[in-house]
């Protein structure tokens, strides 16, 4: 087991860090409001970072998403790579890969995922002719997408153009993820992979978004550390207070736990090893520890952390959104326990 990035992964991560650092500034994020940043998306695609994920693997994507999370850049990077590029590359037919992957790589095809969290009702039905009917109340990045990957009531995956949807209504989430309500009424769709593809895509998504959460938390803690080192109380920096140091240290350890579990799950998928339990473990840490870290980041800012316009509040919103996305901690833990019991019961 070796999580050391390859030369290509490290180069892609450094390039992503520069692009996000230059373009995902607090001023640009404020100007974007609750929408995405099309110029940043074009820059990422022009740099080849989306298309490179096919070669970089899930571990490479996790590294890139960490950099996005540090700045909370508002682009559909995770969704397009998980529900589009990696899903089509792993489960698409040769014809689908040839037709779809180039467009996903250059940014002209943006994919989002209609995946309800664990325990959610899959209300979409598919006819024998591949026509989809049903409503998905919340689909992150739907307003930016050209295609949506839908899980039907039987767990089968379907890819349909957003233009074929009966209706797309804007929905605002805790985080500004350009979400929408998807209503399908006989929408034409093409199947993607066999039934087991759903479990793989869901595990991939949980791993990738855990990596995004690691970056969100790291950005929150970095802002908090900068604040307590410069903010003085009774003539001394807040960072000299033991209580502040302990909270920051606990947050750092939580971030490392999110990161290493996401790395392990991603590495195992890239190595074609079983990784379902590892993805759930990463998702649990991302939910439980992620919530603690973004709470700490906001609390260590004191009164400034209560300012809705302060950059650290954006990390708080993203962290709380990721806490519940694809299943909150308690739901994921239950699913993990059931999976472990079922595996132990096998002969």
PDB file of N, CA and C in Angstrom, residues 79 83 111-117 121-124 132 135-140 142 147-153 156-160 180-184 198 201-202 325-326:
ATOM      1  N   UNK A  79     -18.557  16.077  -9.757  1.00  0.00           N
ATOM      2  CA  UNK A  79     -19.695  15.366 -10.348  1.00  0.00           C
ATOM      3  C   UNK A  79     -19.395  14.905 -11.771  1.00  0.00           C
ATOM      4  N   UNK A  83     -19.512  10.935 -12.007  1.00  0.00           N
ATOM      5  CA  UNK A  83     -20.703  10.424 -12.671  1.00  0.00           C
ATOM      6  C   UNK A  83     -20.563  10.393 -14.186  1.00  0.00           C
ATOM      7  N   UNK A 111     -21.623  16.372 -16.550  1.00  0.00           N
ATOM      8  CA  UNK A 111     -22.495  15.321 -16.029  1.00  0.00           C
ATOM      9  C   UNK A 111     -22.722  15.525 -14.536  1.00  0.00           C
ATOM     10  N   UNK A 112     -23.958  15.315 -14.101  1.00  0.00           N
ATOM     11  CA  UNK A 112     -24.278  15.306 -12.682  1.00  0.00           C
ATOM     12  C   UNK A 112     -24.943  13.977 -12.351  1.00  0.00           C
ATOM     13  N   UNK A 113     -25.136  13.704 -11.081  1.00  0.00           N
ATOM     14  CA  UNK A 113     -25.672  12.411 -10.667  1.00  0.00           C
ATOM     15  C   UNK A 113     -26.940  12.541  -9.852  1.00  0.00           C
ATOM     16  N   UNK A 114     -27.992  11.836 -10.286  1.00  0.00           N
ATOM     17  CA  UNK A 114     -29.239  11.775  -9.519  1.00  0.00           C
ATOM     18  C   UNK A 114     -29.189  10.528  -8.662  1.00  0.00           C
ATOM     19  N   UNK A 115     -28.423  10.618  -7.577  1.00  0.00           N
ATOM     20  CA  UNK A 115     -28.221   9.498  -6.667  1.00  0.00           C
ATOM     21  C   UNK A 115     -28.782   9.871  -5.298  1.00  0.00           C
ATOM     22  N   UNK A 116     -29.912   9.295  -4.893  1.00  0.00           N
ATOM     23  CA  UNK A 116     -30.409   9.601  -3.547  1.00  0.00           C
ATOM     24  C   UNK A 116     -29.488   9.018  -2.500  1.00  0.00           C
ATOM     25  N   UNK A 117     -29.434   9.670  -1.337  1.00  0.00           N
ATOM     26  CA  UNK A 117     -28.616   9.171  -0.240  1.00  0.00           C
ATOM     27  C   UNK A 117     -29.136   7.823   0.224  1.00  0.00           C
ATOM     28  N   UNK A 121     -35.570   7.214  -1.414  1.00  0.00           N
ATOM     29  CA  UNK A 121     -36.441   6.479  -2.331  1.00  0.00           C
ATOM     30  C   UNK A 121     -36.032   6.781  -3.765  1.00  0.00           C
ATOM     31  N   UNK A 122     -35.727   5.717  -4.506  1.00  0.00           N
ATOM     32  CA  UNK A 122     -35.432   5.890  -5.922  1.00  0.00           C
ATOM     33  C   UNK A 122     -36.769   5.918  -6.663  1.00  0.00           C
ATOM     34  N   UNK A 123     -37.195   7.096  -7.007  1.00  0.00           N
ATOM     35  CA  UNK A 123     -38.538   7.272  -7.554  1.00  0.00           C
ATOM     36  C   UNK A 123     -38.570   7.222  -9.070  1.00  0.00           C
ATOM     37  N   UNK A 124     -37.449   6.986  -9.723  1.00  0.00           N
ATOM     38  CA  UNK A 124     -37.405   6.982 -11.182  1.00  0.00           C
ATOM     39  C   UNK A 124     -37.632   5.567 -11.696  1.00  0.00           C
ATOM     40  N   UNK A 132     -37.380   7.202 -19.091  1.00  0.00           N
ATOM     41  CA  UNK A 132     -37.390   7.426 -17.651  1.00  0.00           C
ATOM     42  C   UNK A 132     -38.552   8.313 -17.238  1.00  0.00           C
ATOM     43  N   UNK A 135     -39.395  11.763 -10.444  1.00  0.00           N
ATOM     44  CA  UNK A 135     -38.867  13.037  -9.965  1.00  0.00           C
ATOM     45  C   UNK A 135     -37.768  12.798  -8.942  1.00  0.00           C
ATOM     46  N   UNK A 136     -36.677  13.515  -9.108  1.00  0.00           N
ATOM     47  CA  UNK A 136     -35.590  13.505  -8.119  1.00  0.00           C
ATOM     48  C   UNK A 136     -35.557  14.907  -7.515  1.00  0.00           C
ATOM     49  N   UNK A 137     -35.874  15.039  -6.215  1.00  0.00           N
ATOM     50  CA  UNK A 137     -36.044  16.373  -5.630  1.00  0.00           C
ATOM     51  C   UNK A 137     -34.803  17.257  -5.682  1.00  0.00           C
ATOM     52  N   UNK A 138     -33.615  16.668  -5.493  1.00  0.00           N
ATOM     53  CA  UNK A 138     -32.391  17.471  -5.447  1.00  0.00           C
ATOM     54  C   UNK A 138     -31.283  16.772  -6.223  1.00  0.00           C
ATOM     55  N   UNK A 139     -30.745  17.451  -7.223  1.00  0.00           N
ATOM     56  CA  UNK A 139     -29.611  16.943  -7.992  1.00  0.00           C
ATOM     57  C   UNK A 139     -28.545  18.028  -8.030  1.00  0.00           C
ATOM     58  N   UNK A 140     -27.441  17.863  -7.289  1.00  0.00           N
ATOM     59  CA  UNK A 140     -26.385  18.879  -7.310  1.00  0.00           C
ATOM     60  C   UNK A 140     -25.815  19.074  -8.710  1.00  0.00           C
ATOM     61  N   UNK A 142     -27.129  20.256 -11.300  1.00  0.00           N
ATOM     62  CA  UNK A 142     -28.061  19.993 -12.410  1.00  0.00           C
ATOM     63  C   UNK A 142     -28.174  21.188 -13.344  1.00  0.00           C
ATOM     64  N   UNK A 147     -25.833  16.401 -19.158  1.00  0.00           N
ATOM     65  CA  UNK A 147     -26.320  15.036 -18.982  1.00  0.00           C
ATOM     66  C   UNK A 147     -26.441  14.736 -17.488  1.00  0.00           C
ATOM     67  N   UNK A 148     -27.332  13.824 -17.167  1.00  0.00           N
ATOM     68  CA  UNK A 148     -27.487  13.405 -15.776  1.00  0.00           C
ATOM     69  C   UNK A 148     -27.494  11.878 -15.727  1.00  0.00           C
ATOM     70  N   UNK A 149     -26.722  11.328 -14.786  1.00  0.00           N
ATOM     71  CA  UNK A 149     -26.681   9.886 -14.560  1.00  0.00           C
ATOM     72  C   UNK A 149     -27.715   9.566 -13.491  1.00  0.00           C
ATOM     73  N   UNK A 150     -28.705   8.763 -13.860  1.00  0.00           N
ATOM     74  CA  UNK A 150     -29.856   8.506 -12.992  1.00  0.00           C
ATOM     75  C   UNK A 150     -29.831   7.052 -12.527  1.00  0.00           C
ATOM     76  N   UNK A 151     -30.069   6.849 -11.240  1.00  0.00           N
ATOM     77  CA  UNK A 151     -30.254   5.503 -10.693  1.00  0.00           C
ATOM     78  C   UNK A 151     -31.753   5.251 -10.576  1.00  0.00           C
ATOM     79  N   UNK A 152     -32.250   4.201 -11.256  1.00  0.00           N
ATOM     80  CA  UNK A 152     -33.686   3.936 -11.213  1.00  0.00           C
ATOM     81  C   UNK A 152     -34.045   3.113  -9.974  1.00  0.00           C
ATOM     82  N   UNK A 153     -35.302   2.720  -9.876  1.00  0.00           N
ATOM     83  CA  UNK A 153     -35.795   2.038  -8.683  1.00  0.00           C
ATOM     84  C   UNK A 153     -35.149   0.676  -8.467  1.00  0.00           C
ATOM     85  N   UNK A 156     -30.411   0.327 -11.496  1.00  0.00           N
ATOM     86  CA  UNK A 156     -29.750   0.378 -12.794  1.00  0.00           C
ATOM     87  C   UNK A 156     -29.462   1.833 -13.166  1.00  0.00           C
ATOM     88  N   UNK A 157     -28.391   2.025 -13.916  1.00  0.00           N
ATOM     89  CA  UNK A 157     -27.937   3.369 -14.250  1.00  0.00           C
ATOM     90  C   UNK A 157     -28.337   3.740 -15.668  1.00  0.00           C
ATOM     91  N   UNK A 158     -28.768   4.996 -15.813  1.00  0.00           N
ATOM     92  CA  UNK A 158     -29.192   5.515 -17.106  1.00  0.00           C
ATOM     93  C   UNK A 158     -28.598   6.900 -17.288  1.00  0.00           C
ATOM     94  N   UNK A 159     -28.129   7.165 -18.478  1.00  0.00           N
ATOM     95  CA  UNK A 159     -27.573   8.477 -18.811  1.00  0.00           C
ATOM     96  C   UNK A 159     -28.531   9.164 -19.776  1.00  0.00           C
ATOM     97  N   UNK A 160     -28.989  10.337 -19.390  1.00  0.00           N
ATOM     98  CA  UNK A 160     -29.957  11.046 -20.231  1.00  0.00           C
ATOM     99  C   UNK A 160     -29.566  12.509 -20.374  1.00  0.00           C
ATOM    100  N   UNK A 180     -30.766  21.414  -8.693  1.00  0.00           N
ATOM    101  CA  UNK A 180     -32.084  21.556  -9.284  1.00  0.00           C
ATOM    102  C   UNK A 180     -32.959  20.353  -8.978  1.00  0.00           C
ATOM    103  N   UNK A 181     -34.245  20.530  -9.179  1.00  0.00           N
ATOM    104  CA  UNK A 181     -35.229  19.455  -9.053  1.00  0.00           C
ATOM    105  C   UNK A 181     -35.459  18.891 -10.448  1.00  0.00           C
ATOM    106  N   UNK A 182     -35.274  17.594 -10.607  1.00  0.00           N
ATOM    107  CA  UNK A 182     -35.350  16.949 -11.915  1.00  0.00           C
ATOM    108  C   UNK A 182     -36.663  16.197 -12.059  1.00  0.00           C
ATOM    109  N   UNK A 183     -37.430  16.553 -13.064  1.00  0.00           N
ATOM    110  CA  UNK A 183     -38.673  15.854 -13.372  1.00  0.00           C
ATOM    111  C   UNK A 183     -38.550  15.221 -14.750  1.00  0.00           C
ATOM    112  N   UNK A 184     -38.726  13.898 -14.804  1.00  0.00           N
ATOM    113  CA  UNK A 184     -38.624  13.142 -16.050  1.00  0.00           C
ATOM    114  C   UNK A 184     -39.993  12.576 -16.418  1.00  0.00           C
ATOM    115  N   UNK A 198     -24.035   0.359 -10.253  1.00  0.00           N
ATOM    116  CA  UNK A 198     -24.532   1.336  -9.284  1.00  0.00           C
ATOM    117  C   UNK A 198     -23.684   1.343  -8.022  1.00  0.00           C
ATOM    118  N   UNK A 201     -20.236   2.977  -8.740  1.00  0.00           N
ATOM    119  CA  UNK A 201     -20.289   4.439  -8.917  1.00  0.00           C
ATOM    120  C   UNK A 201     -20.571   5.130  -7.589  1.00  0.00           C
ATOM    121  N   UNK A 202     -21.452   4.542  -6.784  1.00  0.00           N
ATOM    122  CA  UNK A 202     -21.757   5.143  -5.489  1.00  0.00           C
ATOM    123  C   UNK A 202     -20.525   5.124  -4.586  1.00  0.00           C
ATOM    124  N   UNK A 325     -24.298  14.579   2.241  1.00  0.00           N
ATOM    125  CA  UNK A 325     -24.400  14.151   0.850  1.00  0.00           C
ATOM    126  C   UNK A 325     -24.047  12.665   0.734  1.00  0.00           C
ATOM    127  N   UNK A 326     -24.885  11.894   0.040  1.00  0.00           N
ATOM    128  CA  UNK A 326     -24.721  10.452  -0.152  1.00  0.00           C
ATOM    129  C   UNK A 326     -24.778   9.671   1.152  1.00  0.00           C
TER     130      UNK A 326
END
